[in-house]
Tab-separated table of C-alpha atoms and ligand atoms in Angstrom:
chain	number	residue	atom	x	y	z
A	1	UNK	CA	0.000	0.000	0.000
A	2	UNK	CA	2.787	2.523	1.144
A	3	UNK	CA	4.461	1.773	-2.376
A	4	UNK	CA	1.435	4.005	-4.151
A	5	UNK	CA	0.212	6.193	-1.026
A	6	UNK	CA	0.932	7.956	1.719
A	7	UNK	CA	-1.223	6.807	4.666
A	8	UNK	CA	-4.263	4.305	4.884
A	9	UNK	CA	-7.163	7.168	4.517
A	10	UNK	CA	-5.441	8.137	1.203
A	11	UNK	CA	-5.502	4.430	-0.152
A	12	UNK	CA	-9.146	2.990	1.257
A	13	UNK	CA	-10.727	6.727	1.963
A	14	UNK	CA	-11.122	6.064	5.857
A	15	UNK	CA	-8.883	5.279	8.741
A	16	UNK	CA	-11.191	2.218	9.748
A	17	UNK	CA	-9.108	-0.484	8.343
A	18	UNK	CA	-8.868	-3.618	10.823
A	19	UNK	CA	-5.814	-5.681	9.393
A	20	UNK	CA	-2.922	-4.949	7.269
A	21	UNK	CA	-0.445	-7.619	5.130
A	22	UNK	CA	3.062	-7.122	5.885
A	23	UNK	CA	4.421	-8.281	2.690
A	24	UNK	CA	7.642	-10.156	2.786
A	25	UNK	CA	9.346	-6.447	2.451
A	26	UNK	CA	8.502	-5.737	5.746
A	27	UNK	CA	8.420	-6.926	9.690
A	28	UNK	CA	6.626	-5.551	12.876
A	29	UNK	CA	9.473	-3.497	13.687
A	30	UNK	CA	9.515	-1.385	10.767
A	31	UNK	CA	6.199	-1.127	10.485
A	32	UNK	CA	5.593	0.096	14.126
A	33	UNK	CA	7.846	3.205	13.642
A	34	UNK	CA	4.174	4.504	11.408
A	35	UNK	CA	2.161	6.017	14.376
A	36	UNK	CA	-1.124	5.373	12.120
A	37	UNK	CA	-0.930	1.383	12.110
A	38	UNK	CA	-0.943	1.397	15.616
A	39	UNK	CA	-4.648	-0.267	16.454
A	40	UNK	CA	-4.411	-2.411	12.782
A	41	UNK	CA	-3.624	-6.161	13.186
A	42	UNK	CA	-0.470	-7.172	11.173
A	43	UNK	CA	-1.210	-10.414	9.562
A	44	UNK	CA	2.142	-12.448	7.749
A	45	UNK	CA	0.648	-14.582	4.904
A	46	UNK	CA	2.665	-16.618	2.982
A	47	UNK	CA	2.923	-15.842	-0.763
A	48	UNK	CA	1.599	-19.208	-2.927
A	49	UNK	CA	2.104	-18.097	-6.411
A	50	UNK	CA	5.309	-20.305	-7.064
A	51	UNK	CA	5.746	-23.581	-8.930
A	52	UNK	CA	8.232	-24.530	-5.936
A	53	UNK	CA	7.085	-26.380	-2.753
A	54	UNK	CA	9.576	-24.699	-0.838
A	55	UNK	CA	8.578	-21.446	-1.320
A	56	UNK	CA	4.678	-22.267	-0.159
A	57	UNK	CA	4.151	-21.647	3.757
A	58	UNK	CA	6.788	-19.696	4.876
A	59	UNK	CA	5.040	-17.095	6.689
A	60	UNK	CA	2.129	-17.558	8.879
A	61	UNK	CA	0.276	-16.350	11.599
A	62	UNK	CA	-0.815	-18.093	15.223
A	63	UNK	CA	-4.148	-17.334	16.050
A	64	UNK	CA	-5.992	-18.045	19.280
A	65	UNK	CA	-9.208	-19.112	18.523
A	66	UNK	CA	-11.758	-21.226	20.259
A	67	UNK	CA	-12.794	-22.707	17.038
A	68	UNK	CA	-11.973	-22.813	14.126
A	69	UNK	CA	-14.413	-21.274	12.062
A	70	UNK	CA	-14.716	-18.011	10.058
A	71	UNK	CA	-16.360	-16.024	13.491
A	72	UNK	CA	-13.494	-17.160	15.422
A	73	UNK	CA	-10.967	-15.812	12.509
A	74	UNK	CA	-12.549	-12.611	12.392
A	75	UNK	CA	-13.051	-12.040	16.317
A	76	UNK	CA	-9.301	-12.588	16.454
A	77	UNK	CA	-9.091	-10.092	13.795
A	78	UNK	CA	-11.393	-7.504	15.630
A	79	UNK	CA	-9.832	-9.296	18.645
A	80	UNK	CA	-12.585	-10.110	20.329
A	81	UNK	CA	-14.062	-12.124	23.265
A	82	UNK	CA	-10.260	-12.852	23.783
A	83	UNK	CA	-9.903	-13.993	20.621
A	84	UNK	CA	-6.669	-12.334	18.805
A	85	UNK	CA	-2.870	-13.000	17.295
A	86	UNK	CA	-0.397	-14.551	19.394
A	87	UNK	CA	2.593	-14.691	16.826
A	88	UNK	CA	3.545	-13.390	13.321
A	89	UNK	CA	6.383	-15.419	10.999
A	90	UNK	CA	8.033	-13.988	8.333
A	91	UNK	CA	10.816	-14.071	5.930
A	92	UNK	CA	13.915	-12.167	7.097
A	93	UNK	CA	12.912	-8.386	5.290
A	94	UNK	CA	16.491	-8.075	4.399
A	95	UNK	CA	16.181	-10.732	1.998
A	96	UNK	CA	13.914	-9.127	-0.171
A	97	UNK	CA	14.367	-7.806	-3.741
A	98	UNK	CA	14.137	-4.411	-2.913
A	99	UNK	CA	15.059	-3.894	0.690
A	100	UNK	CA	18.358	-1.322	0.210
A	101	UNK	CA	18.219	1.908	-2.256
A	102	UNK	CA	19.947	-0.103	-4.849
A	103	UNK	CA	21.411	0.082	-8.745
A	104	UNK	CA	18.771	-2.494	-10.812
A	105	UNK	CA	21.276	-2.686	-12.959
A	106	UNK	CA	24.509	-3.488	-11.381
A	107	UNK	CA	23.295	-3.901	-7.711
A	108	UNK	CA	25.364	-1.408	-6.233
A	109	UNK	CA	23.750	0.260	-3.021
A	110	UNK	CA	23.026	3.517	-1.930
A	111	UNK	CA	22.444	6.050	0.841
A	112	UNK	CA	19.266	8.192	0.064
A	113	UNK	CA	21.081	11.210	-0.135
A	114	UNK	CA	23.529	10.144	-2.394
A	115	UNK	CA	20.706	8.727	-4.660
A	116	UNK	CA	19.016	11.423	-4.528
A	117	UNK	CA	22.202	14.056	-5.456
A	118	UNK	CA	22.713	11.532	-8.606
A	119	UNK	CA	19.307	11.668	-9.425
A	120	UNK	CA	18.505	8.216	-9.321
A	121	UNK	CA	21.229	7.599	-11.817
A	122	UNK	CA	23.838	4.486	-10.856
A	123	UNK	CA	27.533	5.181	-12.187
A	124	UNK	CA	27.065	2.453	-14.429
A	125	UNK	CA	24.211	3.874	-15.922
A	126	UNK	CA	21.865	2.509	-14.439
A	127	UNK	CA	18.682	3.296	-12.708
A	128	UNK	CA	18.372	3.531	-8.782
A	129	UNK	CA	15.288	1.930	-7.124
A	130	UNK	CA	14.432	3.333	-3.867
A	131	UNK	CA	14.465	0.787	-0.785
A	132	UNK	CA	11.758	-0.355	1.206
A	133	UNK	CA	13.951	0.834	4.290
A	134	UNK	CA	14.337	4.064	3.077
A	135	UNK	CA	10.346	4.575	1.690
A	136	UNK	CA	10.080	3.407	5.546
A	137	UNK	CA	11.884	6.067	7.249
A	138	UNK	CA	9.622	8.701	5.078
A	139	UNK	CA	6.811	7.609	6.916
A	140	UNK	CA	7.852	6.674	10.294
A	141	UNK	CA	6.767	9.552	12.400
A	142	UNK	CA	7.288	8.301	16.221
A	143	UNK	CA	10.085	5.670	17.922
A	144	UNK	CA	9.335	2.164	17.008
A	145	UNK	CA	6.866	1.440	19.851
A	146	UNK	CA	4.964	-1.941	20.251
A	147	UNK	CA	1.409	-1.885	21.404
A	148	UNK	CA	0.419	-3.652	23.809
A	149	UNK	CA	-1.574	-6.058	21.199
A	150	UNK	CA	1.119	-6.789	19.222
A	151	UNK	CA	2.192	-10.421	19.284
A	152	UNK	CA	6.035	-11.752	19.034
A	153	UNK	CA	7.398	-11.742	15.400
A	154	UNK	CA	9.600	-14.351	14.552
A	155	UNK	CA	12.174	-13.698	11.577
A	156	UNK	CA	12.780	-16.781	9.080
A	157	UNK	CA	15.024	-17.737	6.320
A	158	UNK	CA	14.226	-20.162	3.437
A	159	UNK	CA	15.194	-23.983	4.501
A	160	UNK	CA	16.777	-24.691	0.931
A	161	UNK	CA	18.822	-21.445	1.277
A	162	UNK	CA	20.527	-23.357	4.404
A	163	UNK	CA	20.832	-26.461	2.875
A	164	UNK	CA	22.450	-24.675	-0.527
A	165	UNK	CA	25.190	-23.392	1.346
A	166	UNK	CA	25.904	-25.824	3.243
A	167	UNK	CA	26.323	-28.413	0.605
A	168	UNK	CA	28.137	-25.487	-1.312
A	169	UNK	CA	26.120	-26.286	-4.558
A	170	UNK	CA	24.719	-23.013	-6.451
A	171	UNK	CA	21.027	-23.331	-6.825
A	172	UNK	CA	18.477	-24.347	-4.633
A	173	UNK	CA	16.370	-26.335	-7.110
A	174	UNK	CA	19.399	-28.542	-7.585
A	175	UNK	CA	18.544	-32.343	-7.135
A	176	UNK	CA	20.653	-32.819	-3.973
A	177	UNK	CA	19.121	-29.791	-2.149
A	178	UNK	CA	15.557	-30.237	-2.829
A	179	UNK	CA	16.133	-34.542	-2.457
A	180	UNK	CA	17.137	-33.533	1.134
A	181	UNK	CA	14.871	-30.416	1.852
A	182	UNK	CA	11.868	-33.237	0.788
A	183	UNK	CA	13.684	-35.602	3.351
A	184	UNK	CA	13.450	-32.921	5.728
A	185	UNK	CA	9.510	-31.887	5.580
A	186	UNK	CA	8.856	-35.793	5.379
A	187	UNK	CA	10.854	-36.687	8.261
A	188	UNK	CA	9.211	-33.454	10.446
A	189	UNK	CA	6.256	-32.382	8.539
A	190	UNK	CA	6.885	-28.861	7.679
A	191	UNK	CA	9.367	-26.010	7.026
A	192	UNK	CA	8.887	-24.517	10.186
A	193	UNK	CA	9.412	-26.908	12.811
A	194	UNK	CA	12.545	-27.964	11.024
A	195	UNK	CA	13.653	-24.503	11.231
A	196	UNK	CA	12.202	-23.304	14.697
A	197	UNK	CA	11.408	-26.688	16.785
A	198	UNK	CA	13.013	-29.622	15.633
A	199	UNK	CA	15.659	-30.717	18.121
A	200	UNK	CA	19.106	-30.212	17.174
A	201	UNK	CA	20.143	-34.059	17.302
A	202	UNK	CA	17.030	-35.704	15.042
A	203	UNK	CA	18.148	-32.735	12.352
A	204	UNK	CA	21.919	-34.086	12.430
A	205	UNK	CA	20.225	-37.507	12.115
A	206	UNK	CA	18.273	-36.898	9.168
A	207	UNK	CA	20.623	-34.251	7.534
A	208	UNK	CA	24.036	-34.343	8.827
A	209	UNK	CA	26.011	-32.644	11.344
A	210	UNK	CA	26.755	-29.354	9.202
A	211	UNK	CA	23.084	-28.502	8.043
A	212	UNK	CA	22.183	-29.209	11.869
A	213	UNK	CA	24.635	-27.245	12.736
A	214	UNK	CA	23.668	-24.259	10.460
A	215	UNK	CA	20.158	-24.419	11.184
A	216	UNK	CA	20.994	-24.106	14.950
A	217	UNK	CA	23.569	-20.847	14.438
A	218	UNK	CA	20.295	-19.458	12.344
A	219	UNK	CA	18.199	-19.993	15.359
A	220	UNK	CA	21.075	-17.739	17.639
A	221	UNK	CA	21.067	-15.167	15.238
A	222	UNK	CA	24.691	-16.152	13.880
A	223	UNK	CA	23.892	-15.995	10.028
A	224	UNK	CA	24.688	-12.946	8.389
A	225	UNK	CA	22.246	-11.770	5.855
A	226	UNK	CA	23.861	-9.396	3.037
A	227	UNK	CA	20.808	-7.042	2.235
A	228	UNK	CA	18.884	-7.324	-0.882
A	229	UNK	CA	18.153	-4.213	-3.413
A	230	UNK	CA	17.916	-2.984	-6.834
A	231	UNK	CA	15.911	-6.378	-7.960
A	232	UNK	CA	18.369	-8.806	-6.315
A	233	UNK	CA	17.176	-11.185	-3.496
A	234	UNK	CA	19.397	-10.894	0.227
A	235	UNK	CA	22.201	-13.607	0.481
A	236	UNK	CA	22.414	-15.402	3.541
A	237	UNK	CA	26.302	-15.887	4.255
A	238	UNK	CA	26.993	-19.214	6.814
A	239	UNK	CA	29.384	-19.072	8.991
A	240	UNK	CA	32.908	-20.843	8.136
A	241	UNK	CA	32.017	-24.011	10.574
A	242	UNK	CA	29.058	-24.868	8.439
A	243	UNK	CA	30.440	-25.036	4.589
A	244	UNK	CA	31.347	-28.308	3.203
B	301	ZN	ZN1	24.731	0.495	-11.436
């Protein structure tokens, strides 16, 4: 929404909007730095518009509910009779496409001011495509402050990203990654418990001691993600222990 207009009145002509989609561009704390989304429930849906299993049901939301039936949903949404959102997942916003003020050309990143002193042109040539970050900061008007509604928001990173690196091959629809990512989701059922729940050991015993390994360091924060912009996706870098 933010991408064509400047606040929710100017997109839906009132202020009485109950949810919002983050969009894999953005998390909770970004979005809680815009003083206006303050009462709106954030929902994280997963995108489903890819050929690829492993890119289905990556975000999600936890919902309590005494039911589950559409009035239930929607007196979470309007929380309700105690009804509301416990937790949001999402994708890691860094990795996204256009996260940094970036080149789309050659990739090279930029400050805002510097983009805007070139106007918008890359030294290559290019053009520059303002970042979600920065588009962010134009809006935020108050300190990143939580209400008291919001639930926790949990960042993820794709499965087969982890499992690329680690068995240092380049592409994560190659037959050894996605013949183990399947091994994975049939062994534990889904994505997300490999990633968040699964205990460390049963991983290694499925997988091997260097994608348990890897997927443990991403659950302690020790994977550095290189920021995405200009049109190219974030990279997530392992740490030395983990490559093959
Ligand atoms: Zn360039």
């Amino acid at each position: 929404m933010y991408k064509e207009y400047d606040s929710i009145e100017h997109c839906y002509k009132t202020k009485n909007i109950p949810f919002l989609e983050l969009g894999l561009s953005a998390d909770t704390q970004m979005a809680d730095g815009i003083s206006e989304l303050k009462n709106i429930i954030f929902m994280t849906n997963s995108d489903a518009h890819s050929p690829w299993p492993h890119r289905v049901g990556r975000e999600f939301n936890r919902l309590k509910v005494k039911d589950n039936t559409y009035d239930e949903i929607i007196n979470a949404i309007r929380r309700r009779g105690g009804n509301k959102f416990v937790l949001n997942v999402g994708i890691d916003p860094d990795l996204g496409k256009y996260h940094m003020t970036a080149c789309t050309r050659c990739y090279k990143k930029y400050s805002i001011e510097l983009a805007i002193q070139q106007k918008n042109r890359c030294t290559c040539g290019g053009i520059i495509k303002k970042g979600v970050v920065d588009r962010i900061n134009d809006l935020c008007d108050q300190e990143v402050t939580h209400p008291p509604h919001r639930p926790r928001y949990i960042k993820t990173i794709p499965l087969a990203e982890i499992l690329v690196q680690t068995l240092g091959l380049a592409s994560v629809n190659s037959k050894k990654v996605q013949d183990l990512w399947k091994l994975l989701i049939q062994s534990f059922k889904n994505e997300i418990n490999v990633l968040l729940v699964t205990p460390r050991e049963e991983i290694e015993k499925i997988a091997g001691e260097k994608v348990a390994q890897a997927i443990l360091d991403f659950r302690n924060g020790d994977i550095y993600i290189e920021p995405g912009g200009g049109g190219m996706y974030g990279k997530i870098h392992l740490t030395d222990k983990n490559k093959s």
